[in-house]
CSV table of C-alpha atoms in Angstrom, one decimal:
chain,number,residue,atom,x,y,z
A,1481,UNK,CA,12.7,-20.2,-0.7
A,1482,UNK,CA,12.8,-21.2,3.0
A,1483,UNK,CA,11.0,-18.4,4.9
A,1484,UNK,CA,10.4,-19.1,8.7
A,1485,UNK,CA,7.0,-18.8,9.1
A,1486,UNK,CA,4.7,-19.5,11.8
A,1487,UNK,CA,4.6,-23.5,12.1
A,1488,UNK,CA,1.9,-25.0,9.7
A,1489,UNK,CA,2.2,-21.7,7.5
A,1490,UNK,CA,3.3,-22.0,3.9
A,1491,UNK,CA,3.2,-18.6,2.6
A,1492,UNK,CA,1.3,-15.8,3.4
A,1493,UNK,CA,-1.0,-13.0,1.7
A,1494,UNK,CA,-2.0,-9.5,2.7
A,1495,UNK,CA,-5.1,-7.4,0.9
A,1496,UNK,CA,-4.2,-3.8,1.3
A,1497,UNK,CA,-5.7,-0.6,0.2
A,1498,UNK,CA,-4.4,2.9,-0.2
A,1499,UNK,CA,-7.1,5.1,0.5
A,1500,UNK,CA,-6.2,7.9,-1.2
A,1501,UNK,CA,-9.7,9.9,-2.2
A,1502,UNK,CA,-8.7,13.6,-3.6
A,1503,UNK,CA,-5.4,13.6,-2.0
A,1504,UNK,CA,-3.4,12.1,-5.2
A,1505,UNK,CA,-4.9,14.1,-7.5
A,1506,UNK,CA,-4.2,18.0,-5.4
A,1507,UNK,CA,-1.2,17.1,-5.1
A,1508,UNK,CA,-0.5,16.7,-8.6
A,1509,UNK,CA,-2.5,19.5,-9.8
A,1510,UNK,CA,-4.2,21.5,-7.1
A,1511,UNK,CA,-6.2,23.6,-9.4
A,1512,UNK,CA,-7.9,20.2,-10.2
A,1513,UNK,CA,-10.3,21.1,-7.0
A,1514,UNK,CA,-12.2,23.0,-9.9
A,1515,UNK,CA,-12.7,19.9,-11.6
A,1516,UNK,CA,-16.1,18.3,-10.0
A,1517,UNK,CA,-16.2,15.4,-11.8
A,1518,UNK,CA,-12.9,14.4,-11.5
A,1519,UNK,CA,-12.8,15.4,-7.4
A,1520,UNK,CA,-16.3,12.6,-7.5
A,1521,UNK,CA,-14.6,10.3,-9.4
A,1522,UNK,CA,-11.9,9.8,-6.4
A,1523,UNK,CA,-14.3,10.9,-3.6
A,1524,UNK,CA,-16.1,7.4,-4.6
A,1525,UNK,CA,-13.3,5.8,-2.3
A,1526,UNK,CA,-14.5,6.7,0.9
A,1527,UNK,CA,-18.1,7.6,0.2
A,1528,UNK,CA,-19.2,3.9,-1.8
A,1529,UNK,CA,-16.2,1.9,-2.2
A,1530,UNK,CA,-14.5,1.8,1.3
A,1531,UNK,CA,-18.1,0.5,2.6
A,1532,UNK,CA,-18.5,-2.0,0.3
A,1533,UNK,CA,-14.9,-3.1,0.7
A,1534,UNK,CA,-15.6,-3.6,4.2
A,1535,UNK,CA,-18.8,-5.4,3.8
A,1536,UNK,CA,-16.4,-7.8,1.2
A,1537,UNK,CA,-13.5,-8.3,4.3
A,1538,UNK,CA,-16.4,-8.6,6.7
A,1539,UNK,CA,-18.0,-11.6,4.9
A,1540,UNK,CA,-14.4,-13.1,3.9
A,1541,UNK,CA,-13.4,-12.9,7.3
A,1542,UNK,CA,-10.1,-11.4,6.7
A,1543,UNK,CA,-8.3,-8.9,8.2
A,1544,UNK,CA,-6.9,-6.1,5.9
A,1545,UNK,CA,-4.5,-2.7,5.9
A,1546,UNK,CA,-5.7,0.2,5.1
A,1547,UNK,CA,-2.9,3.1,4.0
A,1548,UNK,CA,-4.5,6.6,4.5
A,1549,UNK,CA,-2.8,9.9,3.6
A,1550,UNK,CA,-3.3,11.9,6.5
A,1551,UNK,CA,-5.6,14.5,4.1
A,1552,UNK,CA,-8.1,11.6,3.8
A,1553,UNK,CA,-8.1,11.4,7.7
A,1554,UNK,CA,-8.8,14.6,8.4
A,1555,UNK,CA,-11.4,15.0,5.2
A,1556,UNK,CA,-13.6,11.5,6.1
A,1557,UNK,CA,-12.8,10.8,9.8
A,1558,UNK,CA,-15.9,8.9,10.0
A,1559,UNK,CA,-14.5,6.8,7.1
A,1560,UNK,CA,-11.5,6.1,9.0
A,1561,UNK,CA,-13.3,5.1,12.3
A,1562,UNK,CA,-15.6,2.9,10.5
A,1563,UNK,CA,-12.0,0.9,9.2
A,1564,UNK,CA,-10.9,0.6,12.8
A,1565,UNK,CA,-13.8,-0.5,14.0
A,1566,UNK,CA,-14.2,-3.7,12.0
A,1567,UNK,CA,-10.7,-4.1,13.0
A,1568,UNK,CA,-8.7,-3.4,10.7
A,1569,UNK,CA,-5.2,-2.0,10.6
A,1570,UNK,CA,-4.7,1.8,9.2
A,1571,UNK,CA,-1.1,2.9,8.4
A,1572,UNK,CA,0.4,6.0,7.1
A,1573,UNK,CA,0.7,7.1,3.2
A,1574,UNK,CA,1.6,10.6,3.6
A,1575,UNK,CA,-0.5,13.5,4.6
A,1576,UNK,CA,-1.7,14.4,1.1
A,1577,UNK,CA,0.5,11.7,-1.3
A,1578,UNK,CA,2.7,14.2,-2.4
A,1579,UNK,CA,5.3,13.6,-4.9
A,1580,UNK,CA,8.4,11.8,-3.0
A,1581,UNK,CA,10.9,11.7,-5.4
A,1582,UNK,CA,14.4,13.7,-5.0
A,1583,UNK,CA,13.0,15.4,-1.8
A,1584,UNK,CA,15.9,16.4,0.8
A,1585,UNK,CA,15.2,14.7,3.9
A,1586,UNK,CA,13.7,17.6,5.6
A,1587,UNK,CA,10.8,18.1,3.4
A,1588,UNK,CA,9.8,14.6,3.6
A,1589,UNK,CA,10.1,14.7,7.6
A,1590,UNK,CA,7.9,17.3,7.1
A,1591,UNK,CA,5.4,15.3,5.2
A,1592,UNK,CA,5.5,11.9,7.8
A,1593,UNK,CA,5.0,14.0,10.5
A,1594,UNK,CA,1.8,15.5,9.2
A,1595,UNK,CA,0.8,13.0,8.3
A,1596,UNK,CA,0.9,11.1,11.8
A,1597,UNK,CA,-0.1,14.7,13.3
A,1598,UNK,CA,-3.5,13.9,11.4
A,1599,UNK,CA,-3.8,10.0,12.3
A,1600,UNK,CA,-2.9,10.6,15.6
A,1601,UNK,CA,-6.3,13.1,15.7
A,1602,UNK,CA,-8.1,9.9,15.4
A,1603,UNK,CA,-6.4,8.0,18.1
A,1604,UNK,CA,-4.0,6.1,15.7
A,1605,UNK,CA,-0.4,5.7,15.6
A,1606,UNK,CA,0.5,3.5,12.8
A,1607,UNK,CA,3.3,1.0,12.7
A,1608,UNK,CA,3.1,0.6,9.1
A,1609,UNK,CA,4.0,3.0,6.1
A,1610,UNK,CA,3.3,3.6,2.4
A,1611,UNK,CA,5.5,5.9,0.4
A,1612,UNK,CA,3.0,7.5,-2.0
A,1613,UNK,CA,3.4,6.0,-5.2
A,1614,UNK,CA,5.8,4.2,-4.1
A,1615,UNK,CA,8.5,6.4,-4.5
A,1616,UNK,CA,11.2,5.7,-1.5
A,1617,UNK,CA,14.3,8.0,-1.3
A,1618,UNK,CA,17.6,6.4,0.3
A,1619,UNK,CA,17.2,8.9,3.5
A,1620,UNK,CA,13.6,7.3,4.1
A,1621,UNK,CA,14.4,4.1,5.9
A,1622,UNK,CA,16.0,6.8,8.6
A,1623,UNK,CA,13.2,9.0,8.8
A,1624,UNK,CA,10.8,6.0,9.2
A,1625,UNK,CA,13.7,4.5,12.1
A,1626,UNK,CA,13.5,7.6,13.6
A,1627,UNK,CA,9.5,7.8,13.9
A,1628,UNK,CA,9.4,4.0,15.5
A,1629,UNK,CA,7.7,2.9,12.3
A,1630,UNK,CA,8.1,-0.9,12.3
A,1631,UNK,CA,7.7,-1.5,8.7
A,1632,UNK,CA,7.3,0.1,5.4
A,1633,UNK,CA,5.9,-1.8,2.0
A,1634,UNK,CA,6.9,0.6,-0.4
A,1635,UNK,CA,10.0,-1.8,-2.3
A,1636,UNK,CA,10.0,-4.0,-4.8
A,1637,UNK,CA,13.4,-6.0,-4.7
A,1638,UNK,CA,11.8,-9.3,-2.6
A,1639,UNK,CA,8.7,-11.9,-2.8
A,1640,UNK,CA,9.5,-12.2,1.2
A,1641,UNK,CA,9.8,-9.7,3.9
A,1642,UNK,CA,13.0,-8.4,5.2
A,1643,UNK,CA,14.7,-6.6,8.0
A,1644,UNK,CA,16.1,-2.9,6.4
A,1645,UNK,CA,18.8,-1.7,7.9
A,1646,UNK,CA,18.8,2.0,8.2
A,1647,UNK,CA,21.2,4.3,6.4
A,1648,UNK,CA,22.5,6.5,9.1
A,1649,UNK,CA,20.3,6.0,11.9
A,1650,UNK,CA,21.0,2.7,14.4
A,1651,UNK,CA,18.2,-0.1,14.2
A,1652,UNK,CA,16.1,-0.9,11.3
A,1653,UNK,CA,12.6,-2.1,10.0
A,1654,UNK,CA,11.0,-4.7,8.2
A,1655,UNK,CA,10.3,-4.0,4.2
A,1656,UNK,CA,7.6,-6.1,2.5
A,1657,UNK,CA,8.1,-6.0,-1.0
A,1658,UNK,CA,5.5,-4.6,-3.4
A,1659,UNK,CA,5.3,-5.7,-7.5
A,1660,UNK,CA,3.7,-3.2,-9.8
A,1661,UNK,CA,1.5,-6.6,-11.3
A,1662,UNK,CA,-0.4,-6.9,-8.1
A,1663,UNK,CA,-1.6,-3.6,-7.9
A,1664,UNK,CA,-5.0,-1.9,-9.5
A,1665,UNK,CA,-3.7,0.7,-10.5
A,1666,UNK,CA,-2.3,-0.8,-13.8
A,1667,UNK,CA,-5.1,-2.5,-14.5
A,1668,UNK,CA,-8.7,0.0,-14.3
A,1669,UNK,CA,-7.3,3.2,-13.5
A,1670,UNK,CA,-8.4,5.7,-15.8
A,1671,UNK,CA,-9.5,9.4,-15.8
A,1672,UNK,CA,-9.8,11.4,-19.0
A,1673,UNK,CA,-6.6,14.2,-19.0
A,1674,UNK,CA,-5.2,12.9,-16.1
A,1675,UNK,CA,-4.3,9.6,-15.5
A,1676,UNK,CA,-4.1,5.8,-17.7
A,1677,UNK,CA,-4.5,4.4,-21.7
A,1678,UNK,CA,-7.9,4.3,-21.4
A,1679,UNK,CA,-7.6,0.8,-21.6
A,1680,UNK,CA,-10.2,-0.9,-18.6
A,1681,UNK,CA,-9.6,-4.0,-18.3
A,1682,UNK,CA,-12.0,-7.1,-17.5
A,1683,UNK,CA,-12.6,-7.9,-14.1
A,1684,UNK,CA,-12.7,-11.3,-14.8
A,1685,UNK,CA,-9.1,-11.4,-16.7
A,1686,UNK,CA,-7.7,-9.4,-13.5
A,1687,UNK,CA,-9.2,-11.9,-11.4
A,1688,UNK,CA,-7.1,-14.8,-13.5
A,1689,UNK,CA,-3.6,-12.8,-13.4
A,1690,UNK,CA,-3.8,-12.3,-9.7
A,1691,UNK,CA,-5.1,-15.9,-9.0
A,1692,UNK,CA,-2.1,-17.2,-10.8
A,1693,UNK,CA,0.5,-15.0,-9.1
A,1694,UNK,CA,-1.0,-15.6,-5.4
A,1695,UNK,CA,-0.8,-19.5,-6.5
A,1696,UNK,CA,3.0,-19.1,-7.4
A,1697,UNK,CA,3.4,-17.2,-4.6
A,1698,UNK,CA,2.1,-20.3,-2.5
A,1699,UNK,CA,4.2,-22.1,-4.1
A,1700,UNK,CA,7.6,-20.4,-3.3
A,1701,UNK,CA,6.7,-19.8,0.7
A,1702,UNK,CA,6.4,-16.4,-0.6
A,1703,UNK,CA,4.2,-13.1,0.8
A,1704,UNK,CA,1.5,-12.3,-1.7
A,1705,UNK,CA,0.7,-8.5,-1.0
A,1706,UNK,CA,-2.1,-7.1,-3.4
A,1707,UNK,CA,-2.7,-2.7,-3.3
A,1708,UNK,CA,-5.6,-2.0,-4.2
A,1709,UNK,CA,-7.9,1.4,-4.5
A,1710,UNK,CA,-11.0,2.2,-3.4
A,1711,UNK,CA,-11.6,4.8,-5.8
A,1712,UNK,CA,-11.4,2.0,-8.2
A,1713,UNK,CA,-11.8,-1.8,-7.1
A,1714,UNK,CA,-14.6,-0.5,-4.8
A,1715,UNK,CA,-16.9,-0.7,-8.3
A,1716,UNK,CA,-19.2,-3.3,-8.3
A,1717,UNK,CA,-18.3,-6.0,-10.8
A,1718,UNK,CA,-14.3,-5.5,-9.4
A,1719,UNK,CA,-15.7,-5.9,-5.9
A,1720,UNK,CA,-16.8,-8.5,-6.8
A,1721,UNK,CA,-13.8,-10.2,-8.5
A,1722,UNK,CA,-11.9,-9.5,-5.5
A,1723,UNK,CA,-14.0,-11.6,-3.4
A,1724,UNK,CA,-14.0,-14.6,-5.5
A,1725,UNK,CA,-10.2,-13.6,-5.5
A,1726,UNK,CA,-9.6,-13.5,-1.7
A,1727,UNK,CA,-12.0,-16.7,-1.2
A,1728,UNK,CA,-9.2,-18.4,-3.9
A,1729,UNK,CA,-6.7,-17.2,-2.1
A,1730,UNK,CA,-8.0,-18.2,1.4
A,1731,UNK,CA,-8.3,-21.7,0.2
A,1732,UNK,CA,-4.7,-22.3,-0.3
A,1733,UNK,CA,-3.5,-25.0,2.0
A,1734,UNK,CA,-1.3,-23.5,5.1
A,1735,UNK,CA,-2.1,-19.5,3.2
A,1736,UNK,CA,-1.9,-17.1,6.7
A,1737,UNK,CA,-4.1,-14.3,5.5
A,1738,UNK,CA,-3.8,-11.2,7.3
A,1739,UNK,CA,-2.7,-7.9,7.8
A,1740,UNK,CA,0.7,-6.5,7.5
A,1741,UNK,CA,1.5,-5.5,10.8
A,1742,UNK,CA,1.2,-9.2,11.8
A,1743,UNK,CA,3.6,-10.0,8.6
A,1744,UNK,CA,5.8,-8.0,10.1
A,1745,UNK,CA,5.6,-8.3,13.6
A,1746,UNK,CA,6.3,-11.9,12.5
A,1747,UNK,CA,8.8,-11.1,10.4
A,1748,UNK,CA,11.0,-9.0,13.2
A,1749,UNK,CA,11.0,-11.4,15.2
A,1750,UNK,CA,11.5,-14.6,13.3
A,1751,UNK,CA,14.4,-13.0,10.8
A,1752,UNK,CA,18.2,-12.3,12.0
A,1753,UNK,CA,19.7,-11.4,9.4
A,1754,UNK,CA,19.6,-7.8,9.0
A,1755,UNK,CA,19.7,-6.5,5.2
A,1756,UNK,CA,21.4,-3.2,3.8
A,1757,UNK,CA,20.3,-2.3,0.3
A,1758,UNK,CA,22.9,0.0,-1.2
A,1759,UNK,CA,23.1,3.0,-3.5
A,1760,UNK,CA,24.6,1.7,-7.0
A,1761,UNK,CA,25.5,4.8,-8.8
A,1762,UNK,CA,26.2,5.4,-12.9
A,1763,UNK,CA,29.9,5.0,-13.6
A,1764,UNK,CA,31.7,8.0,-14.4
A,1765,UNK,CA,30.6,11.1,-16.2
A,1766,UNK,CA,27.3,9.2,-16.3
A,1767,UNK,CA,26.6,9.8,-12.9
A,1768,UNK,CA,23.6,12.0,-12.2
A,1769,UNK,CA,21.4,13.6,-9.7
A,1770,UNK,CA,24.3,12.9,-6.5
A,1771,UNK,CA,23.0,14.3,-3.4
């Protein structure tokens, strides 16, 4: 690949975190409120693992972005303030991470703009966007045009960013890709009755798989963006691993660690060419779920 970055960058890497605390799990199941364990297990995000993530970036010296449902704004505020002021970036993932998929447009505006409503409480107005879980409908890109978002990194069809043309609406944005394998999800989330196998793994094999793809990614001029959860890599010994992790990363010759506003920012204006992605439909009778 032959990305133009900055001069004397050869690929870059971003440590985001979705900070999604209660919000995920209400709005799959809102009688889980009832559930007190379960509402501690994600409230661990803001209260513990949030400030020892920031203590982590602080000592690393790297700038990171922060994805906050606008429900975590308005439930931890102080939380939120404490991310801006160490100077970090805080971008929108929804107002309570509802489910995106097969929502009409009008629902979903719905859902962006409370979801800014609530950042913009605290002073912000986010450049960036999240789809919870990343679940993107083909009307999105439009909706985010339309809000003067400047990027989203919900995709998962790149290892670079791109400029995303919008649908129906005139301009577009820049995607940076995602990738299921560099997320924490996969590997240490789990919650009896609601959510993984049960299957934790080792901090230290989690540390190796990401390692290797952020040293491919090197490699290829590519844009290594890791999603992580407070909820989750905020525990100790993962913490940990993720600070030997970004000190690997960080020692990459020509790596530009940083947020993903600057990647994009970057990105917009470095990057002509202006992508469409298309719907591909099933032939036929096959054909299902046509708006």
């Amino acid at each position: 690949m032959n990305f133009p970055w900055p001069d004397g960058v050869r690929a870059t890497a971003a440590f985001t975190f979705d900070v999604d605390a209660e919000s995920c799990v209400l709005a799959h199941d809102p009688s889980a409120s009832s559930r007190m364990s379960l509402m501690t297990h994600q409230a661990y995000g803001p209260r513990v693992g949030v400030p020892r993530l920031l203590r982590v970036l602080r000592r690393q010296e790297v700038k990171a972005t922060f994805f906050v449902p606008g429900f975590t704004a308005d439930t931890y505020p102080d939380m939120v303030r404490s991310i801006i002021d160490e100077g970090h970036e805080v971008a929108h993932h929804g107002y309570l991470h509802e489910p995106m998929q097969g929502i009409d447009a009008a629902r979903e505006a719905e859902y962006l703009d409370r979801g800014l409503e609530a950042l913009d409480r605290l002073g912000i107005r986010p450049a960036g966007y999240r789809a919870p879980w990343w679940e993107m409908n083909w009307h999105t890109p439009d909706l985010l045009i339309e809000r003067g978002f400047q990027y989203d990194s919900s995709l998962l069809d790149g290892d670079t960013p791109y400029r995303l043309h919008g649908t129906e609406t005139a301009g577009d944005l820049v995607e940076i890709p995602v990738d299921w394998g560099l997320d924490d999800w996969e590997q240490y989330a789990f919650y009896p009755g609601w959510t993984g196998s049960g299957v934790i793994e080792s901090p230290r094999k989690v540390h190796e798989m990401w390692l290797l793809e952020a040293r491919a990614h090197h490699a290829e001029s590519g844009c290594f963006v890791l999603t992580n959860h407070p909820f989750i890599s905020g525990r100790p010994s993962r913490a940990a691993a993720l600070e030997r992790l970004i000190e690997d990363v960080r020692a990459l010759d020509g790596m530009w660690v940083t947020t993903l506003g600057e990647i994009a920012a970057h990105t917009a204006g470095a990057v002509e060419e202006v992508r469409r992605v298309d719907r591909i439909e099933a032939p036929g009778a096959l054909a299902t779920n046509r708006e």
